[in-house]
Tab-separated table of C-alpha atoms in Angstrom:
chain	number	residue	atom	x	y	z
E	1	UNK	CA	-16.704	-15.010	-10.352
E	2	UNK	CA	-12.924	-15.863	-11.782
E	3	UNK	CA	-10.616	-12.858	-11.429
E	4	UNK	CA	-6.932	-12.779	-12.385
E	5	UNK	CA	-4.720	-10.604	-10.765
E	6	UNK	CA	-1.108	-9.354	-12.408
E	7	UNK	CA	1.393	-8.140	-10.563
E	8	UNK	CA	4.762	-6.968	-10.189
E	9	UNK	CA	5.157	-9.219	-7.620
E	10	UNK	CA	3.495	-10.954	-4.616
E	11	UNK	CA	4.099	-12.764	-1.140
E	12	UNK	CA	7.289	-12.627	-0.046
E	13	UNK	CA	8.776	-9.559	-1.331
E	14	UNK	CA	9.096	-7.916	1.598
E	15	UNK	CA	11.663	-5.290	-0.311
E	16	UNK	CA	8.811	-3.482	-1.222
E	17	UNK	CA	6.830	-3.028	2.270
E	18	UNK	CA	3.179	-2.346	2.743
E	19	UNK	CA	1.964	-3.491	-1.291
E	20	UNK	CA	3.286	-6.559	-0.821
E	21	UNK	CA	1.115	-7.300	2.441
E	22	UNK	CA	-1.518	-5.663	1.185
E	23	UNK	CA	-1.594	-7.002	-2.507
E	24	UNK	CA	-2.076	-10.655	-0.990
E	25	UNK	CA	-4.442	-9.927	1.396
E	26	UNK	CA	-6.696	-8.086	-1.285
E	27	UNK	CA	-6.637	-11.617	-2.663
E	28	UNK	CA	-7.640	-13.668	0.307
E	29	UNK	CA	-10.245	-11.518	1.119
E	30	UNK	CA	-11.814	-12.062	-2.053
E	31	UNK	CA	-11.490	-15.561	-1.719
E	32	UNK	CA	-13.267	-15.513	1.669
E	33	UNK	CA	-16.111	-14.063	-0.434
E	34	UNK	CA	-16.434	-17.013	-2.952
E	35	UNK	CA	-14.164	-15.426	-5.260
E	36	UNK	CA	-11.716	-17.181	-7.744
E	37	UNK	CA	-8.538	-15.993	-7.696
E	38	UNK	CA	-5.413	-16.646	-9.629
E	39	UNK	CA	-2.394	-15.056	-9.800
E	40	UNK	CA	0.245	-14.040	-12.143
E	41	UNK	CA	3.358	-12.749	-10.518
E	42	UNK	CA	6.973	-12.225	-11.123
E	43	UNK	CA	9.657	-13.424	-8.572
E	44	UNK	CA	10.866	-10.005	-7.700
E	45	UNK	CA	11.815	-8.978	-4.511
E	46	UNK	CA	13.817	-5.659	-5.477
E	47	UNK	CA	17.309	-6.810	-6.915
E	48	UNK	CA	16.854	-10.481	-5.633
E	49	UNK	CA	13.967	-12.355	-6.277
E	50	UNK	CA	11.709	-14.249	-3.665
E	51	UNK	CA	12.103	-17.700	-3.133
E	52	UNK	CA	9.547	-19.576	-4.684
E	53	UNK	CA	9.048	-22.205	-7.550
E	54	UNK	CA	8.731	-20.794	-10.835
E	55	UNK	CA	6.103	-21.235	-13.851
E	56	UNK	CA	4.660	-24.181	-11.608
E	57	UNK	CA	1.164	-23.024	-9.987
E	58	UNK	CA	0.540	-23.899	-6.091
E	59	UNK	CA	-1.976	-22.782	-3.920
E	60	UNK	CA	-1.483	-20.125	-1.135
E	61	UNK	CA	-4.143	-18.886	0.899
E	62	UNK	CA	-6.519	-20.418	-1.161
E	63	UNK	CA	-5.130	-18.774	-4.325
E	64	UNK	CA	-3.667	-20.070	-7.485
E	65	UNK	CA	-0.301	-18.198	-7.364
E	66	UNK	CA	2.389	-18.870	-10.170
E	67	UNK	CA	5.451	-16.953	-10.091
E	68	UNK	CA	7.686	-15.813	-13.378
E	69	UNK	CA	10.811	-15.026	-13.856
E	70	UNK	CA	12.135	-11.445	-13.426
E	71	UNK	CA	14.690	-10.428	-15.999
E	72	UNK	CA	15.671	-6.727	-15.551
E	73	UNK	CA	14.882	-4.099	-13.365
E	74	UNK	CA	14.613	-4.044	-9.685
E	75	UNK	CA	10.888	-1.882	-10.625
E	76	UNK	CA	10.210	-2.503	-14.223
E	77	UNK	CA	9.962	-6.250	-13.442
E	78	UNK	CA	10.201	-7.554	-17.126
E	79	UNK	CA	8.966	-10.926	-17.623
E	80	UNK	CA	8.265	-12.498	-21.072
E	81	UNK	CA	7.105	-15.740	-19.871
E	82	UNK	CA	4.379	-14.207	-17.483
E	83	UNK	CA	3.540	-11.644	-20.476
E	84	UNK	CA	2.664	-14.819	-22.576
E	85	UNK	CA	0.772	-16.441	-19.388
E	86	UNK	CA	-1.419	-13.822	-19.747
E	87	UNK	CA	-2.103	-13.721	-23.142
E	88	UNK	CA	-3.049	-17.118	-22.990
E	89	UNK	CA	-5.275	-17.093	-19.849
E	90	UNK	CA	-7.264	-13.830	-18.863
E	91	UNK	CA	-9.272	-14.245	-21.506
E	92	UNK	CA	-10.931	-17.485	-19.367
E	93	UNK	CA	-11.617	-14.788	-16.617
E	94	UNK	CA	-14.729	-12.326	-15.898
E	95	UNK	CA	-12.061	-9.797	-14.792
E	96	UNK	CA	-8.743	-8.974	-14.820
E	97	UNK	CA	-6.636	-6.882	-11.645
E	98	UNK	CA	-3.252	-5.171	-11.871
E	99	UNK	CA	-1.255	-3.386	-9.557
E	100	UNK	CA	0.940	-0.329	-10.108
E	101	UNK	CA	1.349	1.722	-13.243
E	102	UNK	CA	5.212	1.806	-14.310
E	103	UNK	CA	5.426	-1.994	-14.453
E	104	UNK	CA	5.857	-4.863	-17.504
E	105	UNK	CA	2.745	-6.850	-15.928
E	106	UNK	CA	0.457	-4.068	-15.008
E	107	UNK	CA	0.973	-2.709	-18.578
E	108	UNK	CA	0.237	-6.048	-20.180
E	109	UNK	CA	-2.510	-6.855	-18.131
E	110	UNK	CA	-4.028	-3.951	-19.290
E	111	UNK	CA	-3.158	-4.037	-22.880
E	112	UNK	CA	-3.600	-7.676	-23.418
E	113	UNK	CA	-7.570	-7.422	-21.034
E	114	UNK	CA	-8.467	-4.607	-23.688
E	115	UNK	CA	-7.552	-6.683	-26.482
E	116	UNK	CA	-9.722	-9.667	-24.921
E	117	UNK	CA	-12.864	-7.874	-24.051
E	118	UNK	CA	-12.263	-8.886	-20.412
E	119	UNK	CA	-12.684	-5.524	-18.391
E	120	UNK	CA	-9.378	-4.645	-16.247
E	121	UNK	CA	-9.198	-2.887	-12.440
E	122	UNK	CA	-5.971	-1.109	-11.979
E	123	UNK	CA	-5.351	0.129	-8.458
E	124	UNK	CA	-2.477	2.897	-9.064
E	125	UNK	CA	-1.191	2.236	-5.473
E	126	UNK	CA	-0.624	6.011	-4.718
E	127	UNK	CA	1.387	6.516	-7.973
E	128	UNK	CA	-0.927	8.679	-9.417
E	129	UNK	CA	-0.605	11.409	-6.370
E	130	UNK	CA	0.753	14.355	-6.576
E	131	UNK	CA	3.830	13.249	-5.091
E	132	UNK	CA	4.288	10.651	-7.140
E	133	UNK	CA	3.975	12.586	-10.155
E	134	UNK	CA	6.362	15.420	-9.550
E	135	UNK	CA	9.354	12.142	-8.585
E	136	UNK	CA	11.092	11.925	-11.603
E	137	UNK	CA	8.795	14.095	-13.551
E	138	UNK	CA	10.570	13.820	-16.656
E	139	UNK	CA	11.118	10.231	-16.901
E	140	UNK	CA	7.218	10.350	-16.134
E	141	UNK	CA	5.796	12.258	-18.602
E	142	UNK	CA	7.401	10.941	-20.971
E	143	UNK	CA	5.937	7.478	-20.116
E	144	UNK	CA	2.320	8.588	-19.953
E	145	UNK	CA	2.996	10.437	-23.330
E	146	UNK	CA	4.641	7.094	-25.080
E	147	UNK	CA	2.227	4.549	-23.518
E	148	UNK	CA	0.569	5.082	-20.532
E	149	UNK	CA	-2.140	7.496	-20.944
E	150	UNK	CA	-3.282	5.522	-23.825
E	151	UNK	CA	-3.444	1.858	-21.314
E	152	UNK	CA	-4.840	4.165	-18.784
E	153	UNK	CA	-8.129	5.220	-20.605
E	154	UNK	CA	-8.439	1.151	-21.013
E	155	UNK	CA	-8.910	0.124	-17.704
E	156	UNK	CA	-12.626	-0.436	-16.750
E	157	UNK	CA	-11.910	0.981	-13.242
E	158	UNK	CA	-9.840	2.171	-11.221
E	159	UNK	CA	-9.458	0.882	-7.468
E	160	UNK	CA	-7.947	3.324	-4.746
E	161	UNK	CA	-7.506	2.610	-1.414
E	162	UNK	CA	-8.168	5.626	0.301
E	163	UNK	CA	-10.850	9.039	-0.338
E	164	UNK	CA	-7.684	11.307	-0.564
E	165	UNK	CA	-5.972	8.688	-3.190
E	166	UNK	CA	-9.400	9.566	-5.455
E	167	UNK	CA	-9.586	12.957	-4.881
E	168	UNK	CA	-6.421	12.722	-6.960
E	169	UNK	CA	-7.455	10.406	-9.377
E	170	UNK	CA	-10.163	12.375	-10.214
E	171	UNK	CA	-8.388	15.742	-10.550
E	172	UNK	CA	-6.442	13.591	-13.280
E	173	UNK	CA	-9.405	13.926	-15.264
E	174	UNK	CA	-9.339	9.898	-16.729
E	175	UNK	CA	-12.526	8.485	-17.917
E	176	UNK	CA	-12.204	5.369	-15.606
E	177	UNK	CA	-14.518	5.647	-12.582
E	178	UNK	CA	-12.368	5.521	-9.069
E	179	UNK	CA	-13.734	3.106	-6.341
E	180	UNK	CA	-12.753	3.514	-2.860
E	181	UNK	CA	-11.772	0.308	-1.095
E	182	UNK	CA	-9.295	-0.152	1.647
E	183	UNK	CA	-6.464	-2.350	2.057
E	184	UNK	CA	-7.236	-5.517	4.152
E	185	UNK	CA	-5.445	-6.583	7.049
E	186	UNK	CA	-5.203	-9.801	8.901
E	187	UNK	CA	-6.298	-7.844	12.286
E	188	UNK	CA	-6.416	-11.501	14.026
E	189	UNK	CA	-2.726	-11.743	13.979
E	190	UNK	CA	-2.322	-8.332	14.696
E	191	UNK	CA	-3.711	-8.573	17.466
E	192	UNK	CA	-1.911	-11.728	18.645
E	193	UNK	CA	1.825	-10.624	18.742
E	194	UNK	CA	4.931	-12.037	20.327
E	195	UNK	CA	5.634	-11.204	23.591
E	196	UNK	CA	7.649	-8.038	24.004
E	197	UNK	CA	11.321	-7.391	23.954
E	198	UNK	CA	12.991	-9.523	21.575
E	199	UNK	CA	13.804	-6.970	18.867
E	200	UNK	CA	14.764	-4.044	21.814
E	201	UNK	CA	16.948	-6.779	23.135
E	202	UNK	CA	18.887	-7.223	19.853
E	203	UNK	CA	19.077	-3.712	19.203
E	204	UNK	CA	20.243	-2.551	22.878
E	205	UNK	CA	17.043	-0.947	23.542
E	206	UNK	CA	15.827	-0.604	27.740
E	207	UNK	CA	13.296	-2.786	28.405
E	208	UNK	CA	10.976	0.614	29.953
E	209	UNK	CA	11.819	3.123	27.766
E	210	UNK	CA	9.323	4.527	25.531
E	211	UNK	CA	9.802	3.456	21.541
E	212	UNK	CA	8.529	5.808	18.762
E	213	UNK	CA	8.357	3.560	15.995
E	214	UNK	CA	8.766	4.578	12.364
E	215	UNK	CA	7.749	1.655	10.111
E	216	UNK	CA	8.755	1.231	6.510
E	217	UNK	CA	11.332	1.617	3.873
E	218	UNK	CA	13.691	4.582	4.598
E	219	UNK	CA	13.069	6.975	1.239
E	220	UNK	CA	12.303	9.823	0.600
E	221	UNK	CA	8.049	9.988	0.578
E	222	UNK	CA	8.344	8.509	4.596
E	223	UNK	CA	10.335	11.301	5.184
E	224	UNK	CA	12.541	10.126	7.845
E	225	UNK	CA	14.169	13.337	8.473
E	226	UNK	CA	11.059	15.049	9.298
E	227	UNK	CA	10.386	12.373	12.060
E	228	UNK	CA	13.830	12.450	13.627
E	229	UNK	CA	13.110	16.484	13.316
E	230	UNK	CA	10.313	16.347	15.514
E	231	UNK	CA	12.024	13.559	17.622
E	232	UNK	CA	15.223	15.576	18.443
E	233	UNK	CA	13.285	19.078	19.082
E	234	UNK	CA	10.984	17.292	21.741
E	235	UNK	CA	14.059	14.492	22.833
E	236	UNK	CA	15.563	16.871	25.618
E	237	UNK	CA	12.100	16.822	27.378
E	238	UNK	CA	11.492	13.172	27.426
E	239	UNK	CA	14.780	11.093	28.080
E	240	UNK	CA	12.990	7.941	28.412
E	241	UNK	CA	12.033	8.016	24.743
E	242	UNK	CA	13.950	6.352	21.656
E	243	UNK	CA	13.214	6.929	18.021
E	244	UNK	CA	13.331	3.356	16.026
E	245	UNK	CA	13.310	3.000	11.885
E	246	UNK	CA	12.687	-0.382	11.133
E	247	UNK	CA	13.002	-0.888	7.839
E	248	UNK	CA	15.004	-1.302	4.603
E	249	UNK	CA	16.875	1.796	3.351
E	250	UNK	CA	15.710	1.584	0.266
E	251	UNK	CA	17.521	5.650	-0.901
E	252	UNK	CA	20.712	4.810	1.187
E	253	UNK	CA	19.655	7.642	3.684
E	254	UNK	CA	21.245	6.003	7.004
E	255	UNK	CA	24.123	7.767	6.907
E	256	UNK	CA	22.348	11.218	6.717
E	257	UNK	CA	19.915	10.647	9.208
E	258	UNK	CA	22.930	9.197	11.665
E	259	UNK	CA	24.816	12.416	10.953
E	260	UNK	CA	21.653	14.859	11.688
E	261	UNK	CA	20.892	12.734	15.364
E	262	UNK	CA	24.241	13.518	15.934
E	263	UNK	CA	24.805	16.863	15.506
E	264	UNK	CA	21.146	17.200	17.385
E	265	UNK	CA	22.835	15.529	20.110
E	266	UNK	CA	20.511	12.449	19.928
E	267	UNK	CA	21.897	10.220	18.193
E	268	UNK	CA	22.684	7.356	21.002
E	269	UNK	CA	18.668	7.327	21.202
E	270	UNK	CA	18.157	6.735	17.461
E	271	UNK	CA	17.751	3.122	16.286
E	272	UNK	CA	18.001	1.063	13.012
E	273	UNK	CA	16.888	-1.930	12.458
E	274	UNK	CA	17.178	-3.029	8.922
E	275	UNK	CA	14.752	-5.053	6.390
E	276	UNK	CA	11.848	-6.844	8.586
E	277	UNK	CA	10.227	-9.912	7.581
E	278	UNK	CA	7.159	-10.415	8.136
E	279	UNK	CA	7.382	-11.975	11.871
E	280	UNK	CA	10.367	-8.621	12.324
E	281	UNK	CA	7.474	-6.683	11.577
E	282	UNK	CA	4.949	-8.226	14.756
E	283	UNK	CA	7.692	-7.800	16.869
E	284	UNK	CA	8.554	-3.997	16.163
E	285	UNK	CA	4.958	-3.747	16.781
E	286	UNK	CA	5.280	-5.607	19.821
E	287	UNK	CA	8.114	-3.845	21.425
E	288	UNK	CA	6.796	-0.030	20.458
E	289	UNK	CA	4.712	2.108	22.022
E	290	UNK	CA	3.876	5.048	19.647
E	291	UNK	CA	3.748	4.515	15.559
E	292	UNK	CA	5.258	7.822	14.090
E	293	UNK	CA	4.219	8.215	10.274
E	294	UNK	CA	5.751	11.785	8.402
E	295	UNK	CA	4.601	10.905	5.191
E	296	UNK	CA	4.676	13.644	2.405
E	297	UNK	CA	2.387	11.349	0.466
E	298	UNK	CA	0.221	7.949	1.459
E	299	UNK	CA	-2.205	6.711	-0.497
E	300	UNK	CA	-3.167	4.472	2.592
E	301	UNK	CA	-0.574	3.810	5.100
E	302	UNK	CA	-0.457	0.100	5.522
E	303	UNK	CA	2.089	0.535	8.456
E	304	UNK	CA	-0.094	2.991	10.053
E	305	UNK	CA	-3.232	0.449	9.736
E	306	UNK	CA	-1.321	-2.405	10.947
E	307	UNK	CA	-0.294	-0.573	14.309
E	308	UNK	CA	-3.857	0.516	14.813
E	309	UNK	CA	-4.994	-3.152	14.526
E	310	UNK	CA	-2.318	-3.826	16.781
E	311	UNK	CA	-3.512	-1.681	19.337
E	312	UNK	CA	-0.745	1.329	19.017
E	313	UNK	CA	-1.327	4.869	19.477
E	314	UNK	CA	-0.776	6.877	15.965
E	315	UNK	CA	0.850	10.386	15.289
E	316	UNK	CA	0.280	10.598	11.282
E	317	UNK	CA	0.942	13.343	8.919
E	318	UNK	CA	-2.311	14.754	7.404
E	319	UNK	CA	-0.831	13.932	3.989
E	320	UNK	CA	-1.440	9.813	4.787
E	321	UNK	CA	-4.491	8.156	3.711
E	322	UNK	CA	-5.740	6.945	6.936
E	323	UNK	CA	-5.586	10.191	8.941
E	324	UNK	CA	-9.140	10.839	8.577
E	325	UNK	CA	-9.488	7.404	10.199
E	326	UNK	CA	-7.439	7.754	12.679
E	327	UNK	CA	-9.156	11.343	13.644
E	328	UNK	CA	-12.594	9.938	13.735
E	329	UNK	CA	-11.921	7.395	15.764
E	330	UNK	CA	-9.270	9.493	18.422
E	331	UNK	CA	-6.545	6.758	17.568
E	332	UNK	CA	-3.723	9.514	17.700
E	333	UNK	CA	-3.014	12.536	16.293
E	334	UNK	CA	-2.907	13.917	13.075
E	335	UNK	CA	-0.149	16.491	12.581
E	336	UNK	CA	0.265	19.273	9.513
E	337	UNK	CA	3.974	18.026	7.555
E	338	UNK	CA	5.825	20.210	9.474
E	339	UNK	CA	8.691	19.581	12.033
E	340	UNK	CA	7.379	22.169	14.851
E	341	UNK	CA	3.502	20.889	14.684
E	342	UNK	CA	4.829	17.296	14.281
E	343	UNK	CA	6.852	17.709	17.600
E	344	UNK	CA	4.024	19.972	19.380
E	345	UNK	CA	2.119	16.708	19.284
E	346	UNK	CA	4.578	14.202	19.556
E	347	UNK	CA	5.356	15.840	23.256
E	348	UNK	CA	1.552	15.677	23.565
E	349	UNK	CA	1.370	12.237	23.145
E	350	UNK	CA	4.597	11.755	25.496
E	351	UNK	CA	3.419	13.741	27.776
E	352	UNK	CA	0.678	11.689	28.805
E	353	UNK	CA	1.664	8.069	28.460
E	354	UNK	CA	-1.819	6.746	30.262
E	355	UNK	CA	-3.905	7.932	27.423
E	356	UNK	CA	-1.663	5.991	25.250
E	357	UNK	CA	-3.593	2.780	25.453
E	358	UNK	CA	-6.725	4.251	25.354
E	359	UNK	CA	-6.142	5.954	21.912
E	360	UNK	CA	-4.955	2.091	20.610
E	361	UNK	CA	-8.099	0.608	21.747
E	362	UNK	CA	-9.935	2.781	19.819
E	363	UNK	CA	-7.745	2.833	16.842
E	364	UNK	CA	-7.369	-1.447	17.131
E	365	UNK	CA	-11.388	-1.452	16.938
E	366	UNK	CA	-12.046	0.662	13.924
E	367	UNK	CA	-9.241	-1.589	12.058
E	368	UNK	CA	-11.105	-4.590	12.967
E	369	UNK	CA	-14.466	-3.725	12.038
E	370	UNK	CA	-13.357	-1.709	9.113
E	371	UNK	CA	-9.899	-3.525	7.303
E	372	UNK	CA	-10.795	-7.019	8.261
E	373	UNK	CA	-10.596	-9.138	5.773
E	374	UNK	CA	-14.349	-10.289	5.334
E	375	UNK	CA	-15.307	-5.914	5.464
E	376	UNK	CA	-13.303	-5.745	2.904
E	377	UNK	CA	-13.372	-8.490	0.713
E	378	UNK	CA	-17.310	-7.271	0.360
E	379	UNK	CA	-16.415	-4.316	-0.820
E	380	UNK	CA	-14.248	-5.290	-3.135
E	381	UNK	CA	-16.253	-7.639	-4.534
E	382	UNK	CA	-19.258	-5.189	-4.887
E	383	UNK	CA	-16.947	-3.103	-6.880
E	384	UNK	CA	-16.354	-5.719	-9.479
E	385	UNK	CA	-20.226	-6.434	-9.555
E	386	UNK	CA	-20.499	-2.423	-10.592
E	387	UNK	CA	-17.810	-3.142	-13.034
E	388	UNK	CA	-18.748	-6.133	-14.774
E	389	UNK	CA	-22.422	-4.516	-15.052
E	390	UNK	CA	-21.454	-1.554	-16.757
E	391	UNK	CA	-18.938	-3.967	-19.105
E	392	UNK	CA	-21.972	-5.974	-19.986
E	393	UNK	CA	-24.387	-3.087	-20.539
E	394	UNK	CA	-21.921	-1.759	-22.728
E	395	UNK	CA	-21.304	-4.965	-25.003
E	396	UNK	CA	-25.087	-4.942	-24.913
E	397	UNK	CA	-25.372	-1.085	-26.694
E	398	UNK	CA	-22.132	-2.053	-29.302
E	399	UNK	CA	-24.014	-5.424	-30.123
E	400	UNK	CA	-27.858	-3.638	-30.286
E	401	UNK	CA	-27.080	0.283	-31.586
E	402	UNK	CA	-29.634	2.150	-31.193
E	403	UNK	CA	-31.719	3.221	-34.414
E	404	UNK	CA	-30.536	6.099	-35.360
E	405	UNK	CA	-33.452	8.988	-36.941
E	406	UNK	CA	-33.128	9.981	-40.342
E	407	UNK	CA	-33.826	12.878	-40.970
E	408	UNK	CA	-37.232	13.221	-43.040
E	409	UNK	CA	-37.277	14.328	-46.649
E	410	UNK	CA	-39.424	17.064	-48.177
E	411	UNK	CA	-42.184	16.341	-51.227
C-alpha cells in the first residue's frame, strides 16, 4: 500500500505543539506496518519556517519527507511548488492523507485526490468541534460556504482521533464516514526520560516541591486561566506546590495570567517556561509531578497522552478527548470546566501525594498498550483497507450500472 500524506507542515515545527508530534508519528506507525509513506510538507513552523532542505526528498523515520516552501501565512501555509508536487504525484498512490481543514495543502490534497480518482482521508484535527467552529465564526462560515463544504463532501473518509471528536463529526451531518483512531506515541521514550531537575533548576524551581504541569501553547482553547483559577483557590492549602506553563504563548496571554497570580497572591509560585523542543518537552515531564489539562475543547490531548505514557498522574477537563481514557483506567481525575470542581480535585490529588504514582502506573500502561505505535499503526491501516474497499466497490457500480427495468408496455 503507497499512501501520500499532505500537510501543513511536519517534524520540526514545534510552534504548533501536539499535531506536529502526532502527525509524524501517524506516519511511522504506518510504516512499521509495511506501509509506504511519502510526504508532502511545507517548511512552516508558525512565522519562521523549520530548518530543513527544501524540494529535495530524504528519508526520516523511514519516510519519504520533502519539504516546500511556505510563502504567506503563519496558518494558511501557501505553497505553489508543493501544490504542483501534488498534482504531479498522488495520482501514483492508492491513497491520499491530509491534515487540517483551513490550509493550502489540505485543500489541494483534497481537490487535486478527487480530480485523480485516488480516494482522500482528512483527519480535521479537532477543527470541526464545536469550539472550533464558534472561533472566528464569521471568517468560518464564510469559508465552508466559498469552498470548503464542497472539498469536504470529497474526502473518502474522515479520520478522528478520539469518540468525542466523531460524535461531532457526525452531528455535522457530512456524507464521509468518521473512523476513530488515536494518535500514536513513541511510549518507549516516554518512558525513558532525563533525569530530573534540569528544567526546575533553570527556572528557580525547589528541587521537592510539587509541580503541576500545564503543557502546551498558551491560547485560548487550553484555557490557562481556568488552571491558574483552580491553582490559586487550592494554593493557600498546599505551599509546597507550583503551577508551571511550558509552552509557547501563542495569544500573547503571559501578561494576563502574571497579573491574575498576582492579585491572587500567587504569583511567586507561577512559572513560565517558553517554547519546548522536543527534548524541553521530556524534561518538563521529567521534573513534574501532576499534568493539569483545562481544555474547553480537545479532540485528543496529545500532552495529556504523553504524560500518561510517561507515568504522570492526570487532572483533565471532561471536554478533552482522552478523559474517558484516563477514567477507565483511574489515571487521574476528570473534572467538569469549571474553576471550583477543577480545584475540588486538584486538592484531591494534592492531598494525597502517595496515590500519585499509583494513578501514573496505571495511566503509563493503558498508553502503552493502547497509543503505541504498532496498536496504532494497525488501526490505521485497517481503516484505509475499509476505505480503499468501498473506493473500489464503487468504481466497480460506475463502471458496471446496474440494468435498469423498463417499464413494460401495454398491447
Amino acid at each position: 500500500m503507497r499512501v501520500l500524506w499532505v500537510l501543513p507542515f511536519y517534524e520540526q515545527a514545534i510552534v504548533y505543539g501536539g499535531p506536529a508530534r502526532s502527525l509524524p508519528l501517524l506516519c511511522r506507525a504506518l510504516v512499521g506496518e509495511g506501509v509506504e509513506v511519502s510526504v508532502l510538507s511545507t517548511n512552516a513552523n508558525g512565522r519562521g519556517v523549520v530548518d530543513a532542505p527544501l524540494l529535495r526528498p530524504f528519508i526520516s523515520g523511514g519516510v519519504e519527507v520533502t519539504y516546500y516552501p511556505r510563502l504567506t501565512g503563519a496558518r494558511f501555509a501557501l505553497s505553489p511548488e508543493l501544490a504542483r508536487a501534488c498534482a504531479r504525484r498522488c495520482a501514483g498512490f492508492d491513497l491520499v492523507h491530509t491534515a487540517g481543514l483551513y490550509t493550502f495543502p489540505s485543500l489541494v490534497a483534497l481537490k487535486l485526490a478527487a480530480d485523480r480518482g485516488v480516494p482522500a482521508v482528512l483527519s480535521p484535527k479537532g477543527e470541526l468541534m464545536g469550539w472550533a467552529l464558534a472561533h472566528k465564526a464569521l471568517k468560518k462560515r464564510a469559508f465552508m460556504r466559498l469552498v470548503g463544504a464542497g472539498l469536504l463532501r470529497r474526502a473518502a473518509a474522515l479520520h478522528c482521533s478520539d469518540d468525542l471528536e466523531r460524535q461531532s463529526v457526525i452531528a455535522l451531518g457530512l456524507p464521509s464516514p468518521a473512523y476513530v483512531v488515536p494518535n500514536a506515541l513513541d511510549t518507549g521514550r516516554l518512558r525513558s526520560l532525563p533525569p530530573r531537575g534540569a528544567l526546575r533548576h533553570r527556572l528557580g524551581i525547589p528541587g521537592d516541591d510539587v509541580v503541576v504541569l500545564c503543557l502546551g501553547r498558551l491560547h485560548p482553547v487550553k484555557r490557562p486561566d481556568l488552571a491558574l483559577e483552580a491553582f490559586s483557590r487550592v494554593a493557600g492549602r498546599f505551599p509546597a506546590a507550583r503551577l508551571l506553563f511550558a509552552g509557547p504563548d501563542e495569544a500573547g496571554l503571559e501578561p494576563s495570567l502574571r497579573a491574575a497570580a498576582a492579585q491572587a497572591g500567587c504569583a511567586g509560585r507561577v512559572y513560565f517556561s517558553g517554547l519546548l523542543g522536543d527534548a524541553g518537552v521530556l524534561q518538563a515531564l521529567a521534573d513534574a509531578d501532576l499534568l493539569l489539562m483545562a481544555s474547553e475543547s480537545e479532540n485528543f490531548g496529545m500532552a495529556a497522552a504523553e504524560a500518561m505514557a510517561a507515568g504522570l498522574p492526570l487532572l483533565i477537563s471532561e471536554r478533552v478527548g482522552l478523559a474517558r481514557y484516563v477514567a477507565r483506567a483511574g489515571a487521574g481525575r476528570v473534572a467538569p470546566l469549571d474553576a471550583e470542581a477543577m480545584a475540588g480535585h486538584l486538592a484531591g490529588l494534592l492531598s494525597d501525594p502517595d496515590a500519585l504514582p499509583t494513578m501514573g502506573r496505571r495511566g503509563q500502561a493503558t498508553a502503552v498498550a493502547l497509543f503505541g505505535l504498532e496498536a496504532v499503526g494497525r488501526q490505521l491501516v485497517e481503516v484505509y483497507r475499509q476505505v480503499l474497499a468501498a473506493a473500489n466497490q464503487d468504481r466497480h457500480h460506475r463502471r458496471n450500472p446496474s440494468p435498469t427495468l423498463g417499464r413494460a408496455g401495454g398491447g
